[in-house]
XYZ file of C-alpha atoms in Angstrom:
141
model
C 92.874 -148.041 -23.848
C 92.489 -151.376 -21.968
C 93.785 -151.785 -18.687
C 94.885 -155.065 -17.247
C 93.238 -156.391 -13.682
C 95.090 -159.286 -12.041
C 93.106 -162.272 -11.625
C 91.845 -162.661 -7.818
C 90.415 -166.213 -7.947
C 93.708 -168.167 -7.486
C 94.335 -167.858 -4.116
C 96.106 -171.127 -3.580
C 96.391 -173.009 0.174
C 99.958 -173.692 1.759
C 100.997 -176.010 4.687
C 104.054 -174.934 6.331
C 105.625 -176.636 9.543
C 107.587 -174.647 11.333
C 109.733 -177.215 13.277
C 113.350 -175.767 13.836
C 112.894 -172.882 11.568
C 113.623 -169.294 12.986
C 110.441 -167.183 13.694
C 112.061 -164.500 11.627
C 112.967 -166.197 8.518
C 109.358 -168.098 8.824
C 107.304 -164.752 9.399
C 108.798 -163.071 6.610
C 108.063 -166.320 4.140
C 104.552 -166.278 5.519
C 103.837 -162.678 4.988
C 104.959 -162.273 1.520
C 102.977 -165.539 0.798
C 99.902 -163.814 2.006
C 100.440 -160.648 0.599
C 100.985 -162.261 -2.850
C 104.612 -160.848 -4.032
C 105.130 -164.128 -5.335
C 103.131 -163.848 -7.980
C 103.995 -162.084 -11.660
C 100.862 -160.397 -11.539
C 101.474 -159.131 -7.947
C 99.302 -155.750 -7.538
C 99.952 -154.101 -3.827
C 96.469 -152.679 -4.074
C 94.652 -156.268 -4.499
C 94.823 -159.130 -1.860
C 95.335 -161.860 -3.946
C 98.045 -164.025 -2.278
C 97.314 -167.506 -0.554
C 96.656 -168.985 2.412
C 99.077 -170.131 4.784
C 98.246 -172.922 7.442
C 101.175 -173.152 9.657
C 101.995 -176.317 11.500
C 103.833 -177.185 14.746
C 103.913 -173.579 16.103
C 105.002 -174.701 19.389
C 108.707 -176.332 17.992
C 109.479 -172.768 16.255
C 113.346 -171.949 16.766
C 114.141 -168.541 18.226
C 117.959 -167.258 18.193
C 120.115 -166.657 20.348
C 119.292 -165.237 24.235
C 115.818 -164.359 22.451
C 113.681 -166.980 24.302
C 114.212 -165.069 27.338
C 115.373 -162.145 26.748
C 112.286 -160.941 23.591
C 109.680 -159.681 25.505
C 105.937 -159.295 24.748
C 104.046 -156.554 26.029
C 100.080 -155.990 26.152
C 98.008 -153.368 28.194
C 95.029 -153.151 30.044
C 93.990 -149.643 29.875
C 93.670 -149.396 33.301
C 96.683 -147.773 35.458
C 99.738 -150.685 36.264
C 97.613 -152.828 34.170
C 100.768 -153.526 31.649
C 101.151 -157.364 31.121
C 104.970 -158.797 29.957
C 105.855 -162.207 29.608
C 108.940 -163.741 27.473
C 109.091 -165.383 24.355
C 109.041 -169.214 26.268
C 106.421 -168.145 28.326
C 104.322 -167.172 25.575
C 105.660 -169.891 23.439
C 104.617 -172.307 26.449
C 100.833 -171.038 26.881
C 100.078 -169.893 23.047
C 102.266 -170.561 20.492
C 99.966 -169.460 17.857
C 100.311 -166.129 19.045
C 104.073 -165.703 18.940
C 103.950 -166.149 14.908
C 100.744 -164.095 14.191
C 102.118 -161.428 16.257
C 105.781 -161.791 13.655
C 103.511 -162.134 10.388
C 100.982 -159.371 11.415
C 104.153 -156.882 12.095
C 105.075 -157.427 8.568
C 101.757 -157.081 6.645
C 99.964 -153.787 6.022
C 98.410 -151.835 8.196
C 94.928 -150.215 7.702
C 91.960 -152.234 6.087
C 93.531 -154.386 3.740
C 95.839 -155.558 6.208
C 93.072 -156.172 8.837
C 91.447 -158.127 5.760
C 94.800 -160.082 4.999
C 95.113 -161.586 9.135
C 91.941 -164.464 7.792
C 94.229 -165.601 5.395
C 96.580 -166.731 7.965
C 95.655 -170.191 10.236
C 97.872 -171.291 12.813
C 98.137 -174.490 14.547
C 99.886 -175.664 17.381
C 100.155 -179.710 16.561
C 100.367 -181.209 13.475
C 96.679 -181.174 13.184
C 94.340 -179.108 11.232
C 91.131 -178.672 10.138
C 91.571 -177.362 6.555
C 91.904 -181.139 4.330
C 89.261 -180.223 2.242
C 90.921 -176.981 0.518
C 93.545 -179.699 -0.927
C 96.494 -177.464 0.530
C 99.916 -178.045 -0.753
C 103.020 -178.381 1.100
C 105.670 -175.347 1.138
C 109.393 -176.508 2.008
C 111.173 -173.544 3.981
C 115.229 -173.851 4.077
């Protein structure tokens, strides 16, 4: 009997800006793009969605009291070495991290979803680096 294997070589590239849009509603766009459940042929145990170059990172929307009140967390290692800042703060310094840290919550984890986080470029201007890949524009409601 002959199995079918989904095709892996059309892994498409997608502009999104993410002016006004809620981090929430963009995040989960942006990870199902990546992970490829778009797609008819989508397999969970193949990476074969696209790329996603977001744009504007520092206009996304967040809703509600959640510019101050979300709260991101990192830590040292060492004793009272626990870092917090808000959601404007980190909007304010890196915006780029504020989505990867939405989209990476939502893809995988283990080695596949370590191997997915490349597929995902983020940009805080309208600038970026990836013309040549002839990437095509995604419209988010």
């Amino acid at each position: 009997m002959k199995t079918y294997t989904p095709k892996n070589d059309e892994q498409n590239w997608i502009v999104v800006d993410a002016t006004g849009i809620p981090l929430g509603r963009l995040a989960t766009l942006i990870a199902s793009r990546i992970r490829g459940k778009h797609r008819p042929d989508f397999t969970p145990n193949m990476i074969q969605g696209d790329y996603v170059v977001v744009l504007n990172a520092s206009q996304v929307a967040l809703t509600g009291n959640k510019m101050d009140g979300k709260v991101y967390t990192r830590y040292s290692g060492y004793q009272g070495g626990l870092k917090t800042e808000t959601a404007r703060e980190a909007i304010a310094k890196h915006p780029e991290r504020v989505i990867e840290h939405a989209v990476f919550g939502m893809l995988p984890k283990g080695r596949q979803g370590r191997q997915m986080h490349g597929h995902l470029k983020v940009y805080p201007g309208s600038a970026h680096p990836h013309a040549a890949q002839k990437p095509q524009t995604l419209e988010v409601r």
